[in-house]
Amino acid sequence: MESMIDVGLALLLIPVAGAVLLRLADFRRQDLGLAWLPISWSLGTLPVYLLLFVCGHLGRLSAARGLFLPLLVLGFLVAVYSRRSAFVPRAAATGQGRPFWLLLPAALLVTCWWQQADLPYAGDELAIWGGRALCALEADDLGPGYHERVSAAIARGEQAHADYPLLNTLLQAWAMMSGKAELGAATRLPIQLFDLAALLLLAAIAVERCRPVFLRFLVVVMPFMTFWYAAPQAMSDRIVAFAALLAVDGLVPAPGRSARAAALRVWLGLALLVATKNEGAMLAGIIVLAALPAVWRREGKRGIARFGRLLVPAASIFIGHWTWAWQLGFENDLVPMSGGGQGLVAVLFSARSLDRVPALGGLVLRDLVLDPFAGAFLPLVLLGAILLCWRRLAAAWLPLLVAALGLAAFLLVFLATPYDLKWHWSTAGPRVVSQLDLILALALLLLLGDGTVAGDVEAGEISPGRG
Amino acid sequence: MGLLLLGLVWLLLFAWRGLAVNQRGLPPVKPHLEEVNRLFVGETRAFLEDLKEVGPFLPVDGLIVVVLPVEAWDLPWYGYDWIYDIVDGLVASPAFHLVFEPGAPINEAAVAEDKLDGAYLVTGAELPEAFARRAEELARRPHLTLYRIGR
């Protein structure tokens, strides 16, 4: 119990750090409405990740714990004494709402976690994310000591995917540095809290963008009643889902939202995607590609330059991570850079991938369309909403395009997997594709809009980074 | 009105399929020992093929457990990827479980002959004492992962 309190206090520092960073960047709570808390939480995870990554690289991972609090206090003092916008009147953002109403869906999610609190810590959460956190803590670095331990664990068949980005792993290490050095409920908590943050963010978006109360309640609650969101596991898919929702929401204009608030969502979402998973980096690329034509059409070269600035944090994290992975010799098993194994690209351009199309189509239909296990029937409901609100389709084109491209990219990976298709799908398919659920939920909210079935809207305009 | 109907249909779909599927999808923590009452050891593939026939007709409170001494993702490496073809036909039975026992020694000879010591069926009327002890021992292991196979 004492350990849980220590971990709780250490995790409390994360949203506090986020709030301090928001204040330093001249954001007030009213500027972000109900999204302030989930954004504070997710923003706060970045300094924890970066500090641990740098300290680990310098060979003293444990030094991060001692450094974090003084840096936080320093940031807090600067934020308090700068007070840049104290006398500048600004309109509050839309989507303020009453936080009280968020308690019910949040309580539903926490109840699901509570019911399964004794779920064994095993599978991918151990072999990919948690096991590496133990290795990092044991070695007290992210260099040779870490490499030696992870390589040995992989050779024993206990771990896999050493190349994966480290946000999840380092957040679990952060929890262990503050409590007991063992994996369990305490180390799952920082990862699970991204689900709670996603629920609060989706609720904030629903309040801001959608009027029909009954439907917006369903859109907020249903995705979190699915297996992949309701199970208390330390999987990175939930961070990817949250980050993708944040980035795409930032790219779809909302009346009353400042361009700064939109830009914050975009760069933070993309940075979290890249820091979390390789699929996250792929999804970040898809979001950027999907948004670029509209930015170019509306704002020309200057718009592209502004948009480009929002990619700097994600690009820095991507380059930093892959430089580190390359230095340690970690490479991706699906796209081997050496060794001559039959990788993703080779299989994709072979007849084997075409043969798999019918089988994969059947799996997708079963697990994603006709079954709520991973997708909460969102594709079916979305189809109904498109038929009913087709005039509002233009408002929802970006999330729909990102979801379609994301699904296509994920399915291509399964078509070209060097592993047995059914095995690979059963271990990862529904879970990976469920990362797109929250983007589908956003598209649904945009389609429902003001609740008028035959409403007419103008095409969505993208203007991140202006102002 | 159309949107209200859409929401109601969604709720009904979830109530009809969602709750049942999610219940099946959530990995249980331990087997219900009071329901454990017959041990089966034999050829894994034949055993599973038999299950495919009888699985959907087993009582809901029955329990079928198959223990494999490997992690789920190691199945293809040991040539057990066909298990997925078979369990696809078993998802109608909520009583079916696959237990993966990582860390257990792998008997290569048994694997070559398609005989796994740990595959057993639990149903019927009697409860052999040796099996009850084995099941209790399994349930106590902190590293044991019990998966319900379902969609």
PDB file of N, CA, C and O in Angstrom, chain A residues 116 118-119 122-124 127 214-215 218-219 222 225-227 366-367 370-373 376-378 381 384-385 388-389 419-420 422-423 426 448 451, chain B residues 2-4 6-8 10-11 13-14 17-18 21-22 25-29 71-77 81 84-85 88 142-147 151:
ATOM      1  N   GLN A 116     -10.940  -6.554 -12.985  1.00  0.00           N
ATOM      2  CA  GLN A 116      -9.899  -7.437 -13.520  1.00  0.00           C
ATOM      3  C   GLN A 116      -8.529  -7.088 -12.956  1.00  0.00           C
ATOM      4  O   GLN A 116      -7.516  -7.291 -13.610  1.00  0.00           O
ATOM      5  N   ASP A 118      -6.656  -8.412 -10.898  1.00  0.00           N
ATOM      6  CA  ASP A 118      -5.674  -9.476 -10.690  1.00  0.00           C
ATOM      7  C   ASP A 118      -5.291 -10.189 -11.991  1.00  0.00           C
ATOM      8  O   ASP A 118      -4.787 -11.307 -11.966  1.00  0.00           O
ATOM      9  N   LEU A 119      -5.527  -9.533 -13.124  1.00  0.00           N
ATOM     10  CA  LEU A 119      -5.104 -10.088 -14.420  1.00  0.00           C
ATOM     11  C   LEU A 119      -3.579 -10.304 -14.403  1.00  0.00           C
ATOM     12  O   LEU A 119      -2.836  -9.393 -14.037  1.00  0.00           O
ATOM     13  N   ALA A 122       1.513 -10.553 -18.150  1.00  0.00           N
ATOM     14  CA  ALA A 122       2.137 -11.538 -19.043  1.00  0.00           C
ATOM     15  C   ALA A 122       1.950 -11.132 -20.483  1.00  0.00           C
ATOM     16  O   ALA A 122       1.426 -10.055 -20.769  1.00  0.00           O
ATOM     17  N   GLY A 123       2.374 -11.990 -21.376  1.00  0.00           N
ATOM     18  CA  GLY A 123       2.194 -11.732 -22.808  1.00  0.00           C
ATOM     19  C   GLY A 123       3.039 -10.557 -23.271  1.00  0.00           C
ATOM     20  O   GLY A 123       4.132 -10.312 -22.755  1.00  0.00           O
ATOM     21  N   ASP A 124       2.499  -9.809 -24.239  1.00  0.00           N
ATOM     22  CA  ASP A 124       3.254  -8.705 -24.830  1.00  0.00           C
ATOM     23  C   ASP A 124       3.624  -7.632 -23.809  1.00  0.00           C
ATOM     24  O   ASP A 124       4.664  -7.001 -23.920  1.00  0.00           O
ATOM     25  N   ALA A 127       6.708  -9.109 -22.383  1.00  0.00           N
ATOM     26  CA  ALA A 127       7.793  -9.424 -23.317  1.00  0.00           C
ATOM     27  C   ALA A 127       8.285  -8.203 -24.092  1.00  0.00           C
ATOM     28  O   ALA A 127       9.432  -8.159 -24.514  1.00  0.00           O
ATOM     29  N   PHE A 214     -27.696  12.015 -26.117  1.00  0.00           N
ATOM     30  CA  PHE A 214     -27.747  10.555 -26.005  1.00  0.00           C
ATOM     31  C   PHE A 214     -26.640   9.917 -26.844  1.00  0.00           C
ATOM     32  O   PHE A 214     -25.882   9.062 -26.379  1.00  0.00           O
ATOM     33  N   LEU A 215     -26.516  10.381 -28.088  1.00  0.00           N
ATOM     34  CA  LEU A 215     -25.525   9.785 -28.982  1.00  0.00           C
ATOM     35  C   LEU A 215     -24.102  10.129 -28.552  1.00  0.00           C
ATOM     36  O   LEU A 215     -23.203   9.301 -28.638  1.00  0.00           O
ATOM     37  N   LEU A 218     -23.089   7.827 -25.904  1.00  0.00           N
ATOM     38  CA  LEU A 218     -22.752   6.490 -26.421  1.00  0.00           C
ATOM     39  C   LEU A 218     -21.373   6.496 -27.087  1.00  0.00           C
ATOM     40  O   LEU A 218     -20.578   5.578 -26.895  1.00  0.00           O
ATOM     41  N   VAL A 219     -21.095   7.548 -27.880  1.00  0.00           N
ATOM     42  CA  VAL A 219     -19.811   7.595 -28.592  1.00  0.00           C
ATOM     43  C   VAL A 219     -18.653   7.636 -27.595  1.00  0.00           C
ATOM     44  O   VAL A 219     -17.590   7.044 -27.817  1.00  0.00           O
ATOM     45  N   MET A 222     -18.954   3.779 -25.490  1.00  0.00           N
ATOM     46  CA  MET A 222     -18.875   2.467 -26.148  1.00  0.00           C
ATOM     47  C   MET A 222     -17.438   2.003 -26.471  1.00  0.00           C
ATOM     48  O   MET A 222     -17.123   0.843 -26.205  1.00  0.00           O
ATOM     49  N   MET A 225     -15.830   0.272 -23.644  1.00  0.00           N
ATOM     50  CA  MET A 225     -16.413  -0.969 -23.149  1.00  0.00           C
ATOM     51  C   MET A 225     -15.883  -2.165 -23.937  1.00  0.00           C
ATOM     52  O   MET A 225     -16.301  -3.289 -23.717  1.00  0.00           O
ATOM     53  N   THR A 226     -15.009  -1.932 -24.892  1.00  0.00           N
ATOM     54  CA  THR A 226     -14.454  -3.046 -25.657  1.00  0.00           C
ATOM     55  C   THR A 226     -13.276  -3.644 -24.899  1.00  0.00           C
ATOM     56  O   THR A 226     -12.703  -3.003 -24.019  1.00  0.00           O
ATOM     57  N   PHE A 227     -12.926  -4.832 -25.316  1.00  0.00           N
ATOM     58  CA  PHE A 227     -11.892  -5.562 -24.584  1.00  0.00           C
ATOM     59  C   PHE A 227     -10.574  -4.795 -24.509  1.00  0.00           C
ATOM     60  O   PHE A 227      -9.929  -4.705 -23.478  1.00  0.00           O
ATOM     61  N   ARG A 366     -15.061 -10.492 -39.474  1.00  0.00           N
ATOM     62  CA  ARG A 366     -15.459 -11.138 -38.225  1.00  0.00           C
ATOM     63  C   ARG A 366     -15.119 -10.287 -37.008  1.00  0.00           C
ATOM     64  O   ARG A 366     -15.958 -10.047 -36.144  1.00  0.00           O
ATOM     65  N   ASP A 367     -13.868  -9.830 -36.953  1.00  0.00           N
ATOM     66  CA  ASP A 367     -13.385  -9.203 -35.719  1.00  0.00           C
ATOM     67  C   ASP A 367     -13.628  -7.697 -35.647  1.00  0.00           C
ATOM     68  O   ASP A 367     -13.607  -7.134 -34.559  1.00  0.00           O
ATOM     69  N   LEU A 370     -18.503  -7.239 -37.571  1.00  0.00           N
ATOM     70  CA  LEU A 370     -19.676  -7.927 -37.031  1.00  0.00           C
ATOM     71  C   LEU A 370     -19.558  -8.207 -35.535  1.00  0.00           C
ATOM     72  O   LEU A 370     -20.427  -8.846 -34.952  1.00  0.00           O
ATOM     73  N   ASP A 371     -18.488  -7.745 -34.951  1.00  0.00           N
ATOM     74  CA  ASP A 371     -18.208  -8.088 -33.575  1.00  0.00           C
ATOM     75  C   ASP A 371     -17.674  -6.845 -32.849  1.00  0.00           C
ATOM     76  O   ASP A 371     -16.844  -6.130 -33.407  1.00  0.00           O
ATOM     77  N   PRO A 372     -18.142  -6.575 -31.648  1.00  0.00           N
ATOM     78  CA  PRO A 372     -17.686  -5.362 -30.962  1.00  0.00           C
ATOM     79  C   PRO A 372     -16.391  -5.558 -30.178  1.00  0.00           C
ATOM     80  O   PRO A 372     -15.948  -4.654 -29.482  1.00  0.00           O
ATOM     81  N   PHE A 373     -15.783  -6.718 -30.303  1.00  0.00           N
ATOM     82  CA  PHE A 373     -14.604  -7.042 -29.491  1.00  0.00           C
ATOM     83  C   PHE A 373     -13.527  -5.967 -29.585  1.00  0.00           C
ATOM     84  O   PHE A 373     -12.959  -5.541 -28.595  1.00  0.00           O
ATOM     85  N   ALA A 376     -16.214  -1.985 -31.229  1.00  0.00           N
ATOM     86  CA  ALA A 376     -17.444  -1.468 -30.621  1.00  0.00           C
ATOM     87  C   ALA A 376     -18.519  -1.172 -31.668  1.00  0.00           C
ATOM     88  O   ALA A 376     -19.321  -0.278 -31.472  1.00  0.00           O
ATOM     89  N   PHE A 377     -18.557  -1.914 -32.762  1.00  0.00           N
ATOM     90  CA  PHE A 377     -19.516  -1.705 -33.851  1.00  0.00           C
ATOM     91  C   PHE A 377     -19.391  -0.323 -34.475  1.00  0.00           C
ATOM     92  O   PHE A 377     -20.310   0.136 -35.149  1.00  0.00           O
ATOM     93  N   LEU A 378     -18.288   0.370 -34.201  1.00  0.00           N
ATOM     94  CA  LEU A 378     -18.149   1.733 -34.738  1.00  0.00           C
ATOM     95  C   LEU A 378     -18.244   1.778 -36.264  1.00  0.00           C
ATOM     96  O   LEU A 378     -18.899   2.679 -36.801  1.00  0.00           O
ATOM     97  N   VAL A 381     -21.986   1.583 -37.132  1.00  0.00           N
ATOM     98  CA  VAL A 381     -22.725   2.778 -36.707  1.00  0.00           C
ATOM     99  C   VAL A 381     -22.318   3.970 -37.570  1.00  0.00           C
ATOM    100  O   VAL A 381     -23.138   4.811 -37.931  1.00  0.00           O
ATOM    101  N   GLY A 384     -24.185   3.888 -40.744  1.00  0.00           N
ATOM    102  CA  GLY A 384     -25.534   4.409 -40.532  1.00  0.00           C
ATOM    103  C   GLY A 384     -25.534   5.927 -40.455  1.00  0.00           C
ATOM    104  O   GLY A 384     -26.392   6.595 -41.049  1.00  0.00           O
ATOM    105  N   ALA A 385     -24.555   6.482 -39.746  1.00  0.00           N
ATOM    106  CA  ALA A 385     -24.487   7.941 -39.588  1.00  0.00           C
ATOM    107  C   ALA A 385     -24.181   8.606 -40.928  1.00  0.00           C
ATOM    108  O   ALA A 385     -24.708   9.688 -41.220  1.00  0.00           O
ATOM    109  N   LEU A 388     -27.384   8.718 -42.834  1.00  0.00           N
ATOM    110  CA  LEU A 388     -28.345   9.675 -42.290  1.00  0.00           C
ATOM    111  C   LEU A 388     -27.866  11.126 -42.431  1.00  0.00           C
ATOM    112  O   LEU A 388     -28.663  12.038 -42.605  1.00  0.00           O
ATOM    113  N   CYS A 389     -26.562  11.331 -42.282  1.00  0.00           N
ATOM    114  CA  CYS A 389     -26.025  12.700 -42.241  1.00  0.00           C
ATOM    115  C   CYS A 389     -25.037  12.917 -43.390  1.00  0.00           C
ATOM    116  O   CYS A 389     -23.980  13.531 -43.188  1.00  0.00           O
ATOM    117  N   TYR A 419       5.230 -13.949 -40.782  1.00  0.00           N
ATOM    118  CA  TYR A 419       4.726 -15.001 -39.897  1.00  0.00           C
ATOM    119  C   TYR A 419       3.456 -15.617 -40.489  1.00  0.00           C
ATOM    120  O   TYR A 419       2.895 -15.121 -41.460  1.00  0.00           O
ATOM    121  N   ASP A 420       2.968 -16.648 -39.827  1.00  0.00           N
ATOM    122  CA  ASP A 420       1.693 -17.243 -40.207  1.00  0.00           C
ATOM    123  C   ASP A 420       0.579 -16.209 -39.993  1.00  0.00           C
ATOM    124  O   ASP A 420       0.493 -15.588 -38.924  1.00  0.00           O
ATOM    125  N   LYS A 422      -2.792 -16.267 -39.645  1.00  0.00           N
ATOM    126  CA  LYS A 422      -3.797 -16.431 -38.577  1.00  0.00           C
ATOM    127  C   LYS A 422      -3.184 -16.231 -37.200  1.00  0.00           C
ATOM    128  O   LYS A 422      -3.785 -15.649 -36.306  1.00  0.00           O
ATOM    129  N   TRP A 423      -1.984 -16.736 -37.066  1.00  0.00           N
ATOM    130  CA  TRP A 423      -1.307 -16.577 -35.775  1.00  0.00           C
ATOM    131  C   TRP A 423      -1.014 -15.104 -35.505  1.00  0.00           C
ATOM    132  O   TRP A 423      -1.312 -14.587 -34.423  1.00  0.00           O
ATOM    133  N   SER A 426      -4.275 -13.240 -34.820  1.00  0.00           N
ATOM    134  CA  SER A 426      -4.900 -13.532 -33.527  1.00  0.00           C
ATOM    135  C   SER A 426      -4.122 -12.920 -32.371  1.00  0.00           C
ATOM    136  O   SER A 426      -4.703 -12.604 -31.340  1.00  0.00           O
ATOM    137  N   LEU A 448     -22.380  13.632 -36.649  1.00  0.00           N
ATOM    138  CA  LEU A 448     -23.609  13.911 -35.911  1.00  0.00           C
ATOM    139  C   LEU A 448     -23.779  15.410 -35.690  1.00  0.00           C
ATOM    140  O   LEU A 448     -24.882  15.942 -35.762  1.00  0.00           O
ATOM    141  N   GLY A 451     -26.872  17.475 -34.787  1.00  0.00           N
ATOM    142  CA  GLY A 451     -27.986  16.542 -34.633  1.00  0.00           C
ATOM    143  C   GLY A 451     -29.038  16.643 -35.715  1.00  0.00           C
ATOM    144  O   GLY A 451     -29.993  15.886 -35.720  1.00  0.00           O
TER     145      GLY A 451
ATOM    146  N   GLY B   2     -34.151   9.689 -36.753  1.00  0.00           N
ATOM    147  CA  GLY B   2     -33.246   8.703 -37.358  1.00  0.00           C
ATOM    148  C   GLY B   2     -32.025   8.470 -36.492  1.00  0.00           C
ATOM    149  O   GLY B   2     -31.591   7.335 -36.285  1.00  0.00           O
ATOM    150  N   LEU B   3     -31.492   9.557 -35.941  1.00  0.00           N
ATOM    151  CA  LEU B   3     -30.282   9.438 -35.124  1.00  0.00           C
ATOM    152  C   LEU B   3     -30.572   8.732 -33.797  1.00  0.00           C
ATOM    153  O   LEU B   3     -29.766   7.946 -33.300  1.00  0.00           O
ATOM    154  N   LEU B   4     -31.754   9.009 -33.251  1.00  0.00           N
ATOM    155  CA  LEU B   4     -32.155   8.342 -32.005  1.00  0.00           C
ATOM    156  C   LEU B   4     -32.250   6.837 -32.241  1.00  0.00           C
ATOM    157  O   LEU B   4     -31.759   6.022 -31.446  1.00  0.00           O
ATOM    158  N   LEU B   6     -30.685   5.185 -34.547  1.00  0.00           N
ATOM    159  CA  LEU B   6     -29.320   4.686 -34.745  1.00  0.00           C
ATOM    160  C   LEU B   6     -28.671   4.362 -33.395  1.00  0.00           C
ATOM    161  O   LEU B   6     -28.062   3.309 -33.209  1.00  0.00           O
ATOM    162  N   GLY B   7     -28.842   5.269 -32.448  1.00  0.00           N
ATOM    163  CA  GLY B   7     -28.277   5.063 -31.112  1.00  0.00           C
ATOM    164  C   GLY B   7     -28.881   3.855 -30.429  1.00  0.00           C
ATOM    165  O   GLY B   7     -28.172   3.054 -29.808  1.00  0.00           O
ATOM    166  N   LEU B   8     -30.194   3.692 -30.570  1.00  0.00           N
ATOM    167  CA  LEU B   8     -30.866   2.551 -29.939  1.00  0.00           C
ATOM    168  C   LEU B   8     -30.412   1.233 -30.566  1.00  0.00           C
ATOM    169  O   LEU B   8     -30.182   0.247 -29.866  1.00  0.00           O
ATOM    170  N   TRP B  10     -27.553   0.699 -31.938  1.00  0.00           N
ATOM    171  CA  TRP B  10     -26.186   0.498 -31.446  1.00  0.00           C
ATOM    172  C   TRP B  10     -26.203  -0.156 -30.055  1.00  0.00           C
ATOM    173  O   TRP B  10     -25.508  -1.129 -29.793  1.00  0.00           O
ATOM    174  N   LEU B  11     -27.044   0.410 -29.189  1.00  0.00           N
ATOM    175  CA  LEU B  11     -27.155  -0.140 -27.837  1.00  0.00           C
ATOM    176  C   LEU B  11     -27.616  -1.594 -27.873  1.00  0.00           C
ATOM    177  O   LEU B  11     -27.080  -2.435 -27.160  1.00  0.00           O
ATOM    178  N   LEU B  13     -27.325  -3.731 -30.375  1.00  0.00           N
ATOM    179  CA  LEU B  13     -26.239  -4.568 -30.915  1.00  0.00           C
ATOM    180  C   LEU B  13     -25.230  -4.889 -29.826  1.00  0.00           C
ATOM    181  O   LEU B  13     -24.774  -6.021 -29.675  1.00  0.00           O
ATOM    182  N   PHE B  14     -24.885  -3.881 -29.056  1.00  0.00           N
ATOM    183  CA  PHE B  14     -23.887  -4.083 -28.002  1.00  0.00           C
ATOM    184  C   PHE B  14     -24.415  -5.032 -26.928  1.00  0.00           C
ATOM    185  O   PHE B  14     -23.700  -5.891 -26.421  1.00  0.00           O
ATOM    186  N   ARG B  17     -24.519  -8.662 -28.740  1.00  0.00           N
ATOM    187  CA  ARG B  17     -23.233  -9.288 -29.047  1.00  0.00           C
ATOM    188  C   ARG B  17     -22.126  -8.851 -28.082  1.00  0.00           C
ATOM    189  O   ARG B  17     -21.286  -9.632 -27.696  1.00  0.00           O
ATOM    190  N   GLY B  18     -22.158  -7.574 -27.742  1.00  0.00           N
ATOM    191  CA  GLY B  18     -21.026  -6.979 -27.045  1.00  0.00           C
ATOM    192  C   GLY B  18     -20.767  -7.571 -25.690  1.00  0.00           C
ATOM    193  O   GLY B  18     -19.651  -7.982 -25.385  1.00  0.00           O
ATOM    194  N   VAL B  21     -19.622 -11.230 -25.978  1.00  0.00           N
ATOM    195  CA  VAL B  21     -18.291 -11.348 -26.580  1.00  0.00           C
ATOM    196  C   VAL B  21     -17.228 -10.807 -25.642  1.00  0.00           C
ATOM    197  O   VAL B  21     -16.174 -11.412 -25.451  1.00  0.00           O
ATOM    198  N   ASN B  22     -17.523  -9.693 -25.002  1.00  0.00           N
ATOM    199  CA  ASN B  22     -16.517  -9.124 -24.112  1.00  0.00           C
ATOM    200  C   ASN B  22     -16.292  -9.991 -22.884  1.00  0.00           C
ATOM    201  O   ASN B  22     -15.177 -10.107 -22.392  1.00  0.00           O
ATOM    202  N   GLY B  25     -14.115 -12.596 -24.036  1.00  0.00           N
ATOM    203  CA  GLY B  25     -12.807 -12.097 -24.410  1.00  0.00           C
ATOM    204  C   GLY B  25     -11.913 -11.769 -23.240  1.00  0.00           C
ATOM    205  O   GLY B  25     -10.708 -11.752 -23.371  1.00  0.00           O
ATOM    206  N   LEU B  26     -12.501 -11.495 -22.082  1.00  0.00           N
ATOM    207  CA  LEU B  26     -11.674 -11.103 -20.955  1.00  0.00           C
ATOM    208  C   LEU B  26     -10.998 -12.322 -20.350  1.00  0.00           C
ATOM    209  O   LEU B  26     -11.672 -13.269 -19.972  1.00  0.00           O
ATOM    210  N   PRO B  27      -9.681 -12.313 -20.289  1.00  0.00           N
ATOM    211  CA  PRO B  27      -8.999 -13.508 -19.777  1.00  0.00           C
ATOM    212  C   PRO B  27      -9.326 -13.744 -18.311  1.00  0.00           C
ATOM    213  O   PRO B  27      -9.137 -12.850 -17.494  1.00  0.00           O
ATOM    214  N   PRO B  28      -9.838 -14.915 -17.960  1.00  0.00           N
ATOM    215  CA  PRO B  28     -10.078 -15.201 -16.546  1.00  0.00           C
ATOM    216  C   PRO B  28      -8.759 -15.427 -15.829  1.00  0.00           C
ATOM    217  O   PRO B  28      -7.742 -15.683 -16.464  1.00  0.00           O
ATOM    218  N   VAL B  29      -8.768 -15.338 -14.547  1.00  0.00           N
ATOM    219  CA  VAL B  29      -7.509 -15.424 -13.804  1.00  0.00           C
ATOM    220  C   VAL B  29      -7.193 -16.863 -13.410  1.00  0.00           C
ATOM    221  O   VAL B  29      -6.097 -17.327 -13.559  1.00  0.00           O
ATOM    222  N   GLU B  71       4.661 -20.081 -24.925  1.00  0.00           N
ATOM    223  CA  GLU B  71       3.883 -18.857 -25.027  1.00  0.00           C
ATOM    224  C   GLU B  71       3.046 -18.907 -26.300  1.00  0.00           C
ATOM    225  O   GLU B  71       3.405 -19.591 -27.266  1.00  0.00           O
ATOM    226  N   ALA B  72       1.964 -18.125 -26.310  1.00  0.00           N
ATOM    227  CA  ALA B  72       1.047 -18.167 -27.456  1.00  0.00           C
ATOM    228  C   ALA B  72       1.761 -17.878 -28.768  1.00  0.00           C
ATOM    229  O   ALA B  72       1.519 -18.508 -29.788  1.00  0.00           O
ATOM    230  N   TRP B  73       2.680 -16.898 -28.713  1.00  0.00           N
ATOM    231  CA  TRP B  73       3.305 -16.500 -29.968  1.00  0.00           C
ATOM    232  C   TRP B  73       4.379 -17.485 -30.449  1.00  0.00           C
ATOM    233  O   TRP B  73       4.916 -17.339 -31.529  1.00  0.00           O
ATOM    234  N   ASP B  74       4.695 -18.479 -29.595  1.00  0.00           N
ATOM    235  CA  ASP B  74       5.666 -19.482 -30.023  1.00  0.00           C
ATOM    236  C   ASP B  74       5.013 -20.632 -30.773  1.00  0.00           C
ATOM    237  O   ASP B  74       5.704 -21.501 -31.300  1.00  0.00           O
ATOM    238  N   LEU B  75       3.688 -20.668 -30.805  1.00  0.00           N
ATOM    239  CA  LEU B  75       3.008 -21.822 -31.411  1.00  0.00           C
ATOM    240  C   LEU B  75       3.490 -22.128 -32.826  1.00  0.00           C
ATOM    241  O   LEU B  75       3.768 -23.292 -33.137  1.00  0.00           O
ATOM    242  N   PRO B  76       3.594 -21.128 -33.712  1.00  0.00           N
ATOM    243  CA  PRO B  76       4.040 -21.459 -35.073  1.00  0.00           C
ATOM    244  C   PRO B  76       5.424 -22.079 -35.102  1.00  0.00           C
ATOM    245  O   PRO B  76       5.695 -22.951 -35.920  1.00  0.00           O
ATOM    246  N   TRP B  77       6.295 -21.643 -34.185  1.00  0.00           N
ATOM    247  CA  TRP B  77       7.658 -22.176 -34.207  1.00  0.00           C
ATOM    248  C   TRP B  77       7.691 -23.651 -33.815  1.00  0.00           C
ATOM    249  O   TRP B  77       8.571 -24.374 -34.173  1.00  0.00           O
ATOM    250  N   ASP B  81       0.586 -24.078 -35.269  1.00  0.00           N
ATOM    251  CA  ASP B  81      -0.277 -23.016 -35.777  1.00  0.00           C
ATOM    252  C   ASP B  81      -1.647 -23.541 -36.212  1.00  0.00           C
ATOM    253  O   ASP B  81      -2.604 -22.789 -36.296  1.00  0.00           O
ATOM    254  N   TYR B  84      -5.026 -22.810 -34.262  1.00  0.00           N
ATOM    255  CA  TYR B  84      -5.955 -21.704 -34.514  1.00  0.00           C
ATOM    256  C   TYR B  84      -7.087 -22.127 -35.448  1.00  0.00           C
ATOM    257  O   TYR B  84      -8.204 -21.679 -35.299  1.00  0.00           O
ATOM    258  N   ASP B  85      -6.766 -22.996 -36.416  1.00  0.00           N
ATOM    259  CA  ASP B  85      -7.828 -23.476 -37.294  1.00  0.00           C
ATOM    260  C   ASP B  85      -8.867 -24.246 -36.484  1.00  0.00           C
ATOM    261  O   ASP B  85     -10.065 -24.149 -36.716  1.00  0.00           O
ATOM    262  N   ASP B  88     -10.986 -22.103 -33.947  1.00  0.00           N
ATOM    263  CA  ASP B  88     -12.022 -21.314 -34.616  1.00  0.00           C
ATOM    264  C   ASP B  88     -13.368 -22.011 -34.533  1.00  0.00           C
ATOM    265  O   ASP B  88     -14.410 -21.371 -34.473  1.00  0.00           O
ATOM    266  N   PRO B 142       2.197 -17.942 -10.276  1.00  0.00           N
ATOM    267  CA  PRO B 142       1.977 -16.534 -10.620  1.00  0.00           C
ATOM    268  C   PRO B 142       2.261 -16.234 -12.090  1.00  0.00           C
ATOM    269  O   PRO B 142       1.689 -15.324 -12.651  1.00  0.00           O
ATOM    270  N   HIS B 143       3.144 -17.032 -12.731  1.00  0.00           N
ATOM    271  CA  HIS B 143       3.523 -16.708 -14.100  1.00  0.00           C
ATOM    272  C   HIS B 143       2.579 -17.329 -15.126  1.00  0.00           C
ATOM    273  O   HIS B 143       2.688 -17.093 -16.303  1.00  0.00           O
ATOM    274  N   LEU B 144       1.642 -18.150 -14.646  1.00  0.00           N
ATOM    275  CA  LEU B 144       0.777 -18.865 -15.582  1.00  0.00           C
ATOM    276  C   LEU B 144      -0.230 -17.912 -16.205  1.00  0.00           C
ATOM    277  O   LEU B 144      -0.870 -17.131 -15.526  1.00  0.00           O
ATOM    278  N   THR B 145      -0.362 -17.974 -17.493  1.00  0.00           N
ATOM    279  CA  THR B 145      -1.338 -17.132 -18.179  1.00  0.00           C
ATOM    280  C   THR B 145      -2.458 -18.012 -18.689  1.00  0.00           C
ATOM    281  O   THR B 145      -2.216 -19.002 -19.362  1.00  0.00           O
ATOM    282  N   LEU B 146      -3.650 -17.685 -18.340  1.00  0.00           N
ATOM    283  CA  LEU B 146      -4.793 -18.461 -18.789  1.00  0.00           C
ATOM    284  C   LEU B 146      -5.578 -17.622 -19.790  1.00  0.00           C
ATOM    285  O   LEU B 146      -6.017 -16.537 -19.492  1.00  0.00           O
ATOM    286  N   TYR B 147      -5.702 -18.142 -20.986  1.00  0.00           N
ATOM    287  CA  TYR B 147      -6.432 -17.414 -22.017  1.00  0.00           C
ATOM    288  C   TYR B 147      -7.743 -18.113 -22.298  1.00  0.00           C
ATOM    289  O   TYR B 147      -7.777 -19.329 -22.389  1.00  0.00           O
ATOM    290  N   ARG B 151     -13.488 -14.828 -29.728  1.00  0.00           N
ATOM    291  CA  ARG B 151     -13.192 -13.701 -30.579  1.00  0.00           C
ATOM    292  C   ARG B 151     -13.334 -12.422 -29.791  1.00  0.00           C
ATOM    293  O   ARG B 151     -14.103 -12.320 -28.876  1.00  0.00           O
TER     294      ARG B 151
END
